[in-house]
Short mmCIF file of C-alpha atoms and ligand atoms in Angstrom, two decimals:
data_model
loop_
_atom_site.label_atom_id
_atom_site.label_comp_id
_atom_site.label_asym_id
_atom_site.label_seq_id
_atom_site.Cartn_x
_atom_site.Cartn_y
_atom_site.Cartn_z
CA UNK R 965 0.00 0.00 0.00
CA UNK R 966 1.21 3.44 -1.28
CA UNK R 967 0.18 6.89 0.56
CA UNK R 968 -0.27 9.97 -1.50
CA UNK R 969 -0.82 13.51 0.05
CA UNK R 970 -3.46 15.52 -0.19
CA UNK R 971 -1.75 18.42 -1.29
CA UNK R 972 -0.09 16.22 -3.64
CA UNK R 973 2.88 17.72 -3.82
CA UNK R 974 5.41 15.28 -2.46
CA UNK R 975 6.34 11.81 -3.23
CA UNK R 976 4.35 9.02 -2.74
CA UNK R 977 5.51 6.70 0.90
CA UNK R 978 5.03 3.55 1.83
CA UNK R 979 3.29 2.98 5.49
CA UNK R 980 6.65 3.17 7.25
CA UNK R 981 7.59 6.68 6.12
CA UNK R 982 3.89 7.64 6.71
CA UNK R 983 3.25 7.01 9.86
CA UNK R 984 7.25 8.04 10.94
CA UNK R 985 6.61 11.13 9.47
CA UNK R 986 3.21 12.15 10.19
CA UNK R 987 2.10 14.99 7.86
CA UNK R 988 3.65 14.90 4.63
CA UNK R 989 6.44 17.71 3.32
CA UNK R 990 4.22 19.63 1.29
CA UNK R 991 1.78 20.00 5.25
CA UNK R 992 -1.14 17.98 3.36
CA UNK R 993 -2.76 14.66 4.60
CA UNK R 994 -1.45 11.08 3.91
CA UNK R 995 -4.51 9.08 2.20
CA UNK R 996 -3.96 5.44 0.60
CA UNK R 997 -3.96 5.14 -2.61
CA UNK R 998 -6.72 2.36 -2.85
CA UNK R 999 -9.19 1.84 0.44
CA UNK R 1000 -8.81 -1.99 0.10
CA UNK R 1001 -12.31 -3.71 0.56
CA UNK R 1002 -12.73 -7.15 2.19
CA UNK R 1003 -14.16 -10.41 0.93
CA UNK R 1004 -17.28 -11.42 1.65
CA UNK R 1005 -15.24 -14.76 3.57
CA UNK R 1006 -14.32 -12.14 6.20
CA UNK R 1007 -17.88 -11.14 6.59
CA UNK R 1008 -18.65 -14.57 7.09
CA UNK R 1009 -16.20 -15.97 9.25
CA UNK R 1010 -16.85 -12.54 11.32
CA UNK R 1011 -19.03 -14.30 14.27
CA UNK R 1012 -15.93 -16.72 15.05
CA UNK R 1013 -12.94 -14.18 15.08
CA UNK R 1014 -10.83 -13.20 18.23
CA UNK R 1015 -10.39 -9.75 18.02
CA UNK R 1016 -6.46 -9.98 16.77
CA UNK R 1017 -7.49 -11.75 14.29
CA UNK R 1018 -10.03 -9.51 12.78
CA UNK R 1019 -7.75 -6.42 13.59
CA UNK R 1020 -4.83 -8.00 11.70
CA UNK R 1021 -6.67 -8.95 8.39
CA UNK R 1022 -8.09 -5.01 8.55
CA UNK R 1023 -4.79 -3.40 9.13
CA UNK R 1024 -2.71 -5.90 7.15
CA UNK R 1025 -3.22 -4.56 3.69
CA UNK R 1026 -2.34 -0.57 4.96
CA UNK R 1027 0.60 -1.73 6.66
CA UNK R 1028 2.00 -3.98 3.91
CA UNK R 1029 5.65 -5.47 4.00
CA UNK R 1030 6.68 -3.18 6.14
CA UNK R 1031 5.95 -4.76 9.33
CA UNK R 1032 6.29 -8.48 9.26
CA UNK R 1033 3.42 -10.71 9.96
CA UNK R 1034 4.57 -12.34 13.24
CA UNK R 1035 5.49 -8.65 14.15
CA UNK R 1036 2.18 -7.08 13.21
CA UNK R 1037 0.38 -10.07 14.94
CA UNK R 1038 1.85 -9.22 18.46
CA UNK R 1039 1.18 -5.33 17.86
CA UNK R 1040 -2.75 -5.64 17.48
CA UNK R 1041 -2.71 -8.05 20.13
CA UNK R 1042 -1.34 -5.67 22.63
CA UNK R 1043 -3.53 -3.05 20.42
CA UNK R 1044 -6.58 -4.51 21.52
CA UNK R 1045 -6.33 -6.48 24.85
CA UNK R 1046 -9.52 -5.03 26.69
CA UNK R 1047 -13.08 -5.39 25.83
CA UNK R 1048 -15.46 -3.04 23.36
CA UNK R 1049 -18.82 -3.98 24.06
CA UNK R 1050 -21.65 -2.97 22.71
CA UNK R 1051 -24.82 -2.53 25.17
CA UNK R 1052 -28.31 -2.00 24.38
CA UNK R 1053 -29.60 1.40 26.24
CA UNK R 1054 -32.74 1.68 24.97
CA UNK R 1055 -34.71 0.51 22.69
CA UNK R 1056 -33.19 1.53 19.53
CA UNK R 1057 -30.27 3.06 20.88
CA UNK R 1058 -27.14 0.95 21.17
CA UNK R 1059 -23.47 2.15 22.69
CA UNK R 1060 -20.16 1.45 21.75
CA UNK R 1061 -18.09 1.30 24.87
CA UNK R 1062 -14.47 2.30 23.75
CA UNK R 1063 -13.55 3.52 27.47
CA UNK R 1064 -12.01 -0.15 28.74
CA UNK R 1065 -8.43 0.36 27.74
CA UNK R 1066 -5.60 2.20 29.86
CA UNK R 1067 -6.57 5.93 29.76
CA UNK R 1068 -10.65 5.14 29.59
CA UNK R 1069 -11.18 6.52 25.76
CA UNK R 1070 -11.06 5.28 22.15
CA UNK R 1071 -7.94 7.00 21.49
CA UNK R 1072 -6.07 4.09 23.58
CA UNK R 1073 -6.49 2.19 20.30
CA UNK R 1074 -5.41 4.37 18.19
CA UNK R 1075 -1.99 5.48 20.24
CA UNK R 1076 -1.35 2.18 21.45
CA UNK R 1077 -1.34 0.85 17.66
CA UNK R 1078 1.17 3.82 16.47
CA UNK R 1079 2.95 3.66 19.61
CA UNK R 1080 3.71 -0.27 19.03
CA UNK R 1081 4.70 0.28 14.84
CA UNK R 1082 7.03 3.50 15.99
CA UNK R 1083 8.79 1.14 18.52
CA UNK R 1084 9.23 -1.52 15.57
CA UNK R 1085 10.13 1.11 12.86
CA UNK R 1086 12.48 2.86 15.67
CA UNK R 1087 14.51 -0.31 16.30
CA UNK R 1088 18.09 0.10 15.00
CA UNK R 1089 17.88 3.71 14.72
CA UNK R 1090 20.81 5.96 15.73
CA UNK R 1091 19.16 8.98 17.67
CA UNK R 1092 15.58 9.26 19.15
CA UNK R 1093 12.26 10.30 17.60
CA UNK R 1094 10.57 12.67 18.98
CA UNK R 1095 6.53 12.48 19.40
CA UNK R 1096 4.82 16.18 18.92
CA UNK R 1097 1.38 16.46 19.69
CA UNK R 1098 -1.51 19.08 20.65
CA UNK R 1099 -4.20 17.69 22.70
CA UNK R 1100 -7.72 18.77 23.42
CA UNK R 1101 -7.61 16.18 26.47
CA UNK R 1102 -8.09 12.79 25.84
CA UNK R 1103 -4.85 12.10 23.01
CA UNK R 1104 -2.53 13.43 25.55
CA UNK R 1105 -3.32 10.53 28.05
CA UNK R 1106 -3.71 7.99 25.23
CA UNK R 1107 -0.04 9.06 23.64
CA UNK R 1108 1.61 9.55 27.18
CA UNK R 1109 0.15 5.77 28.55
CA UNK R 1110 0.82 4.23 24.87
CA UNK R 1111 4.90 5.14 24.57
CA UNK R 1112 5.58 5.70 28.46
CA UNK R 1113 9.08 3.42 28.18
CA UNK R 1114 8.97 2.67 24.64
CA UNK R 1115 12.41 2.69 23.99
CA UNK R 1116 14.05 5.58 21.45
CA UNK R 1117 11.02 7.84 21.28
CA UNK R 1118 10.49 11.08 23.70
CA UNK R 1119 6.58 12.36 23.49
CA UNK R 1120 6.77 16.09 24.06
CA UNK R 1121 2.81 17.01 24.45
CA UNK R 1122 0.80 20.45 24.63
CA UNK R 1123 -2.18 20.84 26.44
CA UNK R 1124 -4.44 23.85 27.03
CA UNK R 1125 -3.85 25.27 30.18
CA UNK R 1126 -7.26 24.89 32.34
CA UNK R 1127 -9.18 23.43 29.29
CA UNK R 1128 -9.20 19.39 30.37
CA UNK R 1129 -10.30 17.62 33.01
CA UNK R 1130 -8.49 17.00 36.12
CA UNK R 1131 -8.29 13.50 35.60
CA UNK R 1132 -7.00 14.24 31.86
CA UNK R 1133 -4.39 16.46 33.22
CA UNK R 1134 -3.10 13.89 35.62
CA UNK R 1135 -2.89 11.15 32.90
CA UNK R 1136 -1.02 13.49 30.82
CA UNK R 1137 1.50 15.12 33.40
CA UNK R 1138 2.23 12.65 35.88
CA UNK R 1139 4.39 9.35 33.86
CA UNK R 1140 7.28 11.35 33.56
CA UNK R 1141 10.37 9.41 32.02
CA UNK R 1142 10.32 10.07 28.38
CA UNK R 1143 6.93 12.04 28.60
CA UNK R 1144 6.88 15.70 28.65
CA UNK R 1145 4.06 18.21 29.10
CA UNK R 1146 3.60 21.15 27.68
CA UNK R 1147 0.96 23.83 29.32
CA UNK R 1148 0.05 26.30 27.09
CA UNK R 1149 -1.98 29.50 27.71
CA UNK R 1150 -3.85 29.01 25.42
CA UNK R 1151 -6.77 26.64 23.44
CA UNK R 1152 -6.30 23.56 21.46
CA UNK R 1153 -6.43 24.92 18.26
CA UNK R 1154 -3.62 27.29 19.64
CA UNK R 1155 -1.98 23.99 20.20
CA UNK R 1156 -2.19 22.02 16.93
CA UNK R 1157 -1.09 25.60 15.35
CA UNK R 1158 2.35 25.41 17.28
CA UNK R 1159 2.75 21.89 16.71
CA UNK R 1160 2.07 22.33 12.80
CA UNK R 1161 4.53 25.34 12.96
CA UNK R 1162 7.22 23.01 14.00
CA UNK R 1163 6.71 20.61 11.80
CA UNK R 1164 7.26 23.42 9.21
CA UNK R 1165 10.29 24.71 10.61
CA UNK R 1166 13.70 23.75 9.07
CA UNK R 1167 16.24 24.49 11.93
CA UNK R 1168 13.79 22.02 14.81
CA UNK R 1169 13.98 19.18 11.83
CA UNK R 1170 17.62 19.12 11.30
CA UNK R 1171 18.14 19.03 15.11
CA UNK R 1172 15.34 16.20 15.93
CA UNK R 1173 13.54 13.77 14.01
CA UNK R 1174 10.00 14.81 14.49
CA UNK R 1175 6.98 13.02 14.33
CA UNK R 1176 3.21 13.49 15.02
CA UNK R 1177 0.54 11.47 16.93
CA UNK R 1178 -2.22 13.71 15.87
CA UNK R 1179 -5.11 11.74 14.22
CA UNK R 1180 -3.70 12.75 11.58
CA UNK R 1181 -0.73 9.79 11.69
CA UNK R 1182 -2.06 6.96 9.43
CA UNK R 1183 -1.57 4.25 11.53
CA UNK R 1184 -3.58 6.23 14.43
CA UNK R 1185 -6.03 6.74 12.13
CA UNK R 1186 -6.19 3.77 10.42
CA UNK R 1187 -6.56 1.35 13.29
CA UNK R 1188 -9.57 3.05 14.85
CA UNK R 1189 -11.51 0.78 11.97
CA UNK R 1190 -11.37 -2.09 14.28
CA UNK R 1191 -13.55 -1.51 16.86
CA UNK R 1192 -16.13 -0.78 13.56
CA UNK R 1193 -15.82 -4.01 13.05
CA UNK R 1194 -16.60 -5.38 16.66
CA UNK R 1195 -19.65 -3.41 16.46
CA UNK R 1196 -20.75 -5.64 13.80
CA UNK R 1197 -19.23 -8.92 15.19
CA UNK R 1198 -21.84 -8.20 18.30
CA UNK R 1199 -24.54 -6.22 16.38
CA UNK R 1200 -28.13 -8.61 16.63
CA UNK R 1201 -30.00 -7.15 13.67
CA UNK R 1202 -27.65 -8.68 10.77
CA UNK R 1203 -30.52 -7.67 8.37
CA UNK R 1204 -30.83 -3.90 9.30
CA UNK R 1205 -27.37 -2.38 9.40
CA UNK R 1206 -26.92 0.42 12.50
CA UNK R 1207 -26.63 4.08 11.41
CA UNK R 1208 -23.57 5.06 13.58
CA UNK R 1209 -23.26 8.22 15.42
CA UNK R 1210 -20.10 9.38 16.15
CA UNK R 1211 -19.16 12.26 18.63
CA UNK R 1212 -16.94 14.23 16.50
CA UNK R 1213 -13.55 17.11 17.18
CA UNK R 1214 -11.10 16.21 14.53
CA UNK R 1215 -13.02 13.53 12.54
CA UNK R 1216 -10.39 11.10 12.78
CA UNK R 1217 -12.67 8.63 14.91
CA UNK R 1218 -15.30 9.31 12.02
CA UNK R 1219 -13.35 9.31 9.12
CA UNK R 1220 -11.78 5.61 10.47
CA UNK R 1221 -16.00 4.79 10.21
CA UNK R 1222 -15.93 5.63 6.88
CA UNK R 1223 -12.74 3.94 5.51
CA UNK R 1224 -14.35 0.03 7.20
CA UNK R 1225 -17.71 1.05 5.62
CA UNK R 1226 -15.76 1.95 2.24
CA UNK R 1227 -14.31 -1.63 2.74
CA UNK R 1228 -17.12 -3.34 3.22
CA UNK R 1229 -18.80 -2.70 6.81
CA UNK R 1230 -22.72 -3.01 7.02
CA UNK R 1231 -24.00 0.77 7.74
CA UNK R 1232 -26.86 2.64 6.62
CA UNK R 1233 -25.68 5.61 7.67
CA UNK R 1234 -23.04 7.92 9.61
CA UNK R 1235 -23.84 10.53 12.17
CA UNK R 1236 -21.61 13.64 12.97
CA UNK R 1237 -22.24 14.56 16.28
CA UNK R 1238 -20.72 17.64 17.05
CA UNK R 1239 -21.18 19.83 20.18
CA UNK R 1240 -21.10 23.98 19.77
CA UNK R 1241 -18.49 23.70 17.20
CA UNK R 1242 -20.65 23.44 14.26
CA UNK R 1243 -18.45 24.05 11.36
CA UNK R 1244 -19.38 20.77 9.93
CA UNK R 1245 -22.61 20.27 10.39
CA UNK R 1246 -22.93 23.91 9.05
CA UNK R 1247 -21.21 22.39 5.95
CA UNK R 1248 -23.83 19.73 5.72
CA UNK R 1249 -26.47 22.12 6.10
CA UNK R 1250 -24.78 25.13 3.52
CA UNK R 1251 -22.28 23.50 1.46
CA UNK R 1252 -19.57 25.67 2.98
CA UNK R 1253 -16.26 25.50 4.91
CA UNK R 1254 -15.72 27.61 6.97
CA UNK R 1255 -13.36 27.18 10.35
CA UNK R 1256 -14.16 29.06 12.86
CA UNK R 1257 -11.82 29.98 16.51
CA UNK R 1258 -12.59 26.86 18.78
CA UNK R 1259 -15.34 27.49 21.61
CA UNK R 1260 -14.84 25.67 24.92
CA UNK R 1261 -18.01 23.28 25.76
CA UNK R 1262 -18.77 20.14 28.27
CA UNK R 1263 -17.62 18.01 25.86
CA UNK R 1264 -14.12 19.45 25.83
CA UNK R 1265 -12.28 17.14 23.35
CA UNK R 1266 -14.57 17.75 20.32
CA UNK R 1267 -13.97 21.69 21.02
CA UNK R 1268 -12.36 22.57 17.34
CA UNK R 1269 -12.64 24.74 15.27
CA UNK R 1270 -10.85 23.58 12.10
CA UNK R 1271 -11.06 19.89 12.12
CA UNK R 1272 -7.82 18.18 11.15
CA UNK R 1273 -9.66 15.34 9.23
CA UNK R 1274 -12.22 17.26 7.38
CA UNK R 1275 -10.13 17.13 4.16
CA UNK R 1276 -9.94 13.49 4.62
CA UNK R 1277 -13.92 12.91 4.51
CA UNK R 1278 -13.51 14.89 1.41
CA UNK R 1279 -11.38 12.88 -0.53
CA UNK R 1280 -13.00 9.67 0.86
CA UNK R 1281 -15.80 10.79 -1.76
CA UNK R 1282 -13.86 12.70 -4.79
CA UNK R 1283 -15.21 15.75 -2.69
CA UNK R 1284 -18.89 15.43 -4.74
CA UNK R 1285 -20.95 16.80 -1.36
CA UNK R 1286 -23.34 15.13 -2.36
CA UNK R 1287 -22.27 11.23 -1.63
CA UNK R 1288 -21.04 12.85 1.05
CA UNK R 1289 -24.60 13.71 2.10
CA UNK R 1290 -26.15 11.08 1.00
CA UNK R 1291 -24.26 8.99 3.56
CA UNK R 1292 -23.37 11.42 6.78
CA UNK R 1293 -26.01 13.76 8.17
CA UNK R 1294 -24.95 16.02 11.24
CA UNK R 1295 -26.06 17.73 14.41
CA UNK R 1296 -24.84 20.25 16.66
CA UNK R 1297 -25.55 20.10 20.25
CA UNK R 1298 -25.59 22.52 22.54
CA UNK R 1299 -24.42 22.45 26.29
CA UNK R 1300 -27.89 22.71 27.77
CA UNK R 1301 -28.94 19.79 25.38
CA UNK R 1302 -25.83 17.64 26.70
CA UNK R 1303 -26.84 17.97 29.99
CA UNK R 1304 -30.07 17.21 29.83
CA UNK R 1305 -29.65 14.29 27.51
CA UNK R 1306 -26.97 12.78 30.07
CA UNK R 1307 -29.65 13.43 32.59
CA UNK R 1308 -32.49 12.44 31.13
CA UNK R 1309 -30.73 8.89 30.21
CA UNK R 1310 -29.10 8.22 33.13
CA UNK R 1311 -32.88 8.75 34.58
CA UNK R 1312 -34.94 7.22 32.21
CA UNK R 1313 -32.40 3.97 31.51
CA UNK R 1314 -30.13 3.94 34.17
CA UNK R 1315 -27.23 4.08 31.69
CA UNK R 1316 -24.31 6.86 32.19
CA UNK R 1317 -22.52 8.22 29.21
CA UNK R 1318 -19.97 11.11 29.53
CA UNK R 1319 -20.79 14.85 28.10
CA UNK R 1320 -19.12 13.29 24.46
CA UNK R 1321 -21.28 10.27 24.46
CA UNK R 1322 -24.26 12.17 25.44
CA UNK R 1323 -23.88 14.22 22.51
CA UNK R 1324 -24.12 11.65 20.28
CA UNK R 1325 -26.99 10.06 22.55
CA UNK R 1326 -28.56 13.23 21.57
CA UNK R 1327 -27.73 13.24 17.85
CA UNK R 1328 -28.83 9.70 17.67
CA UNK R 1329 -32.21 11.10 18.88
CA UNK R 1330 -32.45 13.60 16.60
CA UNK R 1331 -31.90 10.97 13.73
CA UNK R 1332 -34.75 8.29 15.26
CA UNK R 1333 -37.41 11.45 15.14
CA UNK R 1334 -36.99 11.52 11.90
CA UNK R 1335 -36.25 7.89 10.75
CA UNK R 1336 -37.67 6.03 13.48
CA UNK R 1337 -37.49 2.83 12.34
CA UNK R 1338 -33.44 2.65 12.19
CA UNK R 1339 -31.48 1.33 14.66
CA UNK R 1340 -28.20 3.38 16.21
CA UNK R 1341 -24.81 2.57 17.74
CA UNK R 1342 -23.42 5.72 19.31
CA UNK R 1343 -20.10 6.00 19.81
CA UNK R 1344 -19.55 5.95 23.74
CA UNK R 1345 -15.51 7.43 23.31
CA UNK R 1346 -14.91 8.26 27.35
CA UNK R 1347 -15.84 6.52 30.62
CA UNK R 1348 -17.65 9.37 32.87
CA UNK R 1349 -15.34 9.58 35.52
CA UNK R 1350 -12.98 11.39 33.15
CA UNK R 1351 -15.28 14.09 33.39
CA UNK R 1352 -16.33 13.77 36.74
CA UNK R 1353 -15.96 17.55 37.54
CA UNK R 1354 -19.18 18.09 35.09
CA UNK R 1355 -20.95 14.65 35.51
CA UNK R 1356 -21.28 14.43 39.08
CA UNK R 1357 -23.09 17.75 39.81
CA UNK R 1358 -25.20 17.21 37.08
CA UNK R 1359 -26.67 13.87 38.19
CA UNK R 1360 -26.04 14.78 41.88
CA UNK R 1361 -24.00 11.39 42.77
CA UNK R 1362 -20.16 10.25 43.01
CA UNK R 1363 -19.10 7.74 40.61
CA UNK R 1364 -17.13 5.13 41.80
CA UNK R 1365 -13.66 6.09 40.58
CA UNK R 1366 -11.99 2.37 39.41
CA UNK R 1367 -8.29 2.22 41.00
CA UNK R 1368 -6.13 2.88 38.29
CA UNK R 1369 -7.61 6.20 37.70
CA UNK R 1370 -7.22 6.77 41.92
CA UNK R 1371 -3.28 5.64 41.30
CA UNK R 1372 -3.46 8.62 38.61
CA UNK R 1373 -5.39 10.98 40.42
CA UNK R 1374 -2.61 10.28 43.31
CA UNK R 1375 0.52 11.04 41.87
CA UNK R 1376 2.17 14.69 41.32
CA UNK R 1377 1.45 17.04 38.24
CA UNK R 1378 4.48 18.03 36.04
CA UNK R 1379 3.95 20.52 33.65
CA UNK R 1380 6.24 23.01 31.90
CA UNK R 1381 4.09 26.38 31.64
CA UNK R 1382 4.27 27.90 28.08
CA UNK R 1383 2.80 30.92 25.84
CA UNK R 1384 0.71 30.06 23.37
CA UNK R 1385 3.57 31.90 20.39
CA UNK R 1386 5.69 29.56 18.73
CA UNK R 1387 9.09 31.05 19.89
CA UNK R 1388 8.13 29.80 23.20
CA UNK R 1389 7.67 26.17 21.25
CA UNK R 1390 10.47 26.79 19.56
CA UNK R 1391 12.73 27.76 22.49
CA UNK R 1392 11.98 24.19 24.00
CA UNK R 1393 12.56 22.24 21.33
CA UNK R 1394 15.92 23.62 20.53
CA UNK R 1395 16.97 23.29 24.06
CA UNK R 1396 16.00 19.79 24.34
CA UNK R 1397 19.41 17.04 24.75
C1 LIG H 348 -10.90 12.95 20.85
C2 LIG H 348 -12.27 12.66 21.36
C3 LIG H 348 -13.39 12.80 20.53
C4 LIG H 348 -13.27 13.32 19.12
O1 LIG H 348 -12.64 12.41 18.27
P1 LIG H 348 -12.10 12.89 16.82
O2 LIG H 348 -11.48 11.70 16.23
O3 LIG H 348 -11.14 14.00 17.09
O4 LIG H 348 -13.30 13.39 16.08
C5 LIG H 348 -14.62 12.43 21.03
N1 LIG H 348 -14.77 11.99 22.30
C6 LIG H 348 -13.73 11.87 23.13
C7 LIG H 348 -13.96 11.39 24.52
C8 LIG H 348 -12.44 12.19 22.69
O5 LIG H 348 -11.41 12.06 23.51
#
């Protein structure tokens, strides 16, 4: 499998040099040159698969030769070693539980999977790579827990200052060892702006060998697919596909969605759930782009403004909006809505999402008013007690906090307070070794 960029300007890479690099030279997207679909055999033999080996024959074509097999089988087995199951909430709402791995979100997958291929691709390497990425919360934990002792990569991470959760900021701060953290004065996008600035800058790229773990890294993007597919393994109604509702920031989560459907997962349709930040389901609604400064919300790791992915979903489809519509419809949802919706179901089903779940919850409702015979899977991306400071008041009751996130909560914050310019970025980076 070949990678092209978006921009296409640069060389195409191989899935080594893709996911190494990150972002390609000319700053556009890696994309694969063919989305590969299964055979119907796989779709078959679905029911019976452990979940390596359903996450090796997804990834196996992206990754290629340049991973061997034996290799690539132990990295999606440590990839995936906790459960994803998928619980009925009511009664045609369905949710995805992706918060039973290390740092309680989805983006364990992902960060565990690039983690595990940067410590292969790293091996014999003179000199360290270096990890750069912006975080609106939940990919700082996932990055930090994921290469926390993998040998000959330092993660260097940038965080909002006062815009995650305690809980977040603890998972993020507190490994130490190769993990560094950034806190910025700043927002997220403020973040991923410095982080793309040194990625652009000559002088930081002759003195380190930088490398994302953004969503935007292939093999962090690309590996998301597999819980898709678990959905399916578990789903009852083989003859009425789910719609799937999504809670979306950067679209990576969704765009992985759309790649497994592309190859061949049952779906009748895609939901972007999106809180305040609107600009895509503005898009849906107007045909227009157009990114907008972040605003800070409950659900604070889907607060951007200028989603990372969005060129992705475009070239998934040739950009013709309209197979884009006719597949993904979107919703915003506000605050108020959140809250009552995480209310309201914790009430009415005795089921707890977190403030990103419960936007989806919300946009799957939206959805059933108007198709009410469909069937949903929403995406539930966090356990609650990552959010606790906004859950707890709301449904006026502690949630039992499981121990490894009391270990966490324990142990001292380290942060390195920054502006949010890049010469303060800068300034670190060149003083680093
Ligand atoms: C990162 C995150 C999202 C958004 O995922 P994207 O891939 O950026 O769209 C949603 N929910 C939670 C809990 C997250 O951490």
């Amino acid at each position: 499998m070949k990678y092209y960029s978006t921009h296409n300007q640069s060389p195409v890479v191989d899935f080594k040099t893709a996911a190494t690099s990150g972002q390609a030279p000319d700053k556009g997207l890696y994309f694969p040159e063919q989305i590969p679909v299964l055979p119907e055999s796989f779709f078959r033999e679905i029911a019976a698969m452990s979940r390596e080996e359903l996450a090796f024959r997804v990834i196996a074509p992206y990754v290629g030769d340049t991973i061997p097999p034996a290799e690539l089988h132990r990295i999606v087995e440590e990839t995936v070693n906790f459960d994803f199951p998928l619980v009925q909430v009511s009664d045609r709402i369905f949710s995805l539980e992706l918060f039973h791995g290390p740092t309680l979100a989805f983006k364990d997958v992902g960060a565990r999977f690039m983690s595990r291929c940067l410590g292969y691709f790293s091996r014999g390497r003179i000199g360290k790579v270096y990890v750069l990425v912006a975080t609106s919360g939940d990919t700082g934990g996932a990055v930090a827990d994921g290469f926390h002792n993998v040998e000959g990569v330092e993660v260097v991470i940038l965080y909002p200052s006062g815009k995650v959760s305690s809980v977040q900021e603890k998972q993020l701060t507190t490994l130490g060892g190769n993990i560094q953290a950034l806190e910025v004065a700043g927002s997220f996008d403020d973040c991923q702006r410095m982080v793309k600035q040194a990625f652009a800058d000559s002088e930081v790229n002759q003195k380190l060998f930088l490398t994302s773990a953004n969503s935007i890294n292939v093999a962090r993007w690309l590996s998301q697919q597999f819980y898709y597919f678990f959905a399916w393994q578990q789903w009852p109604f083989k003859d009425q596909p789910p719609v799937i509702a999504v809670p979306s920031g950067n679209f990576g989560n969704l765009c992985a969605g759309l790649v497994a459907h592309r190859s061949g997962l049952p779906a009748k349709q895609f939901i972007a759930a999106c809180n305040a930040n609107d600009v895509v389901p503005e898009y849906f609604r107007s045909g227009e782009y157009h990114p907008q400064p972040a605003k800070p919300t409950l659900s604070n790791a889907m607060d951007v403004g200028a989603p990372s992915n969005f060129v992705r979903m475009l070239e998934l489809f040739g950009r013709r909006f309209d197979s884009l519509k006719a597949l993904i419809s979107s919703y915003s949802v506000s605050d108020e809505e959140t809250k009552q919706t995480l209310l309201r179901v914790k009430q009415r089903y005795g089921y707890l999402t977190d403030p990103h779940g419960a936007v989806a919850f919300a946009a799957a409702e939206k959805h059933l008013s108007r198709h009410p015979a469909d069937r949903v899977i929403f995406l539930e991306t966090a356990h609650p007690i990552k959010f606790y400071d906004v859950v707890e008041p709301l449904i006026g009751e502690t949630i039992a906090m499981p121990e490894s996130v009391k270990r966490t909560v324990a142990r001292e914050k380290k942060s390195v307070p920054i502006d949010k310019d890049y010469a303060s970025l800068r300034a670190f980076l060149l003083a680093l070794e």
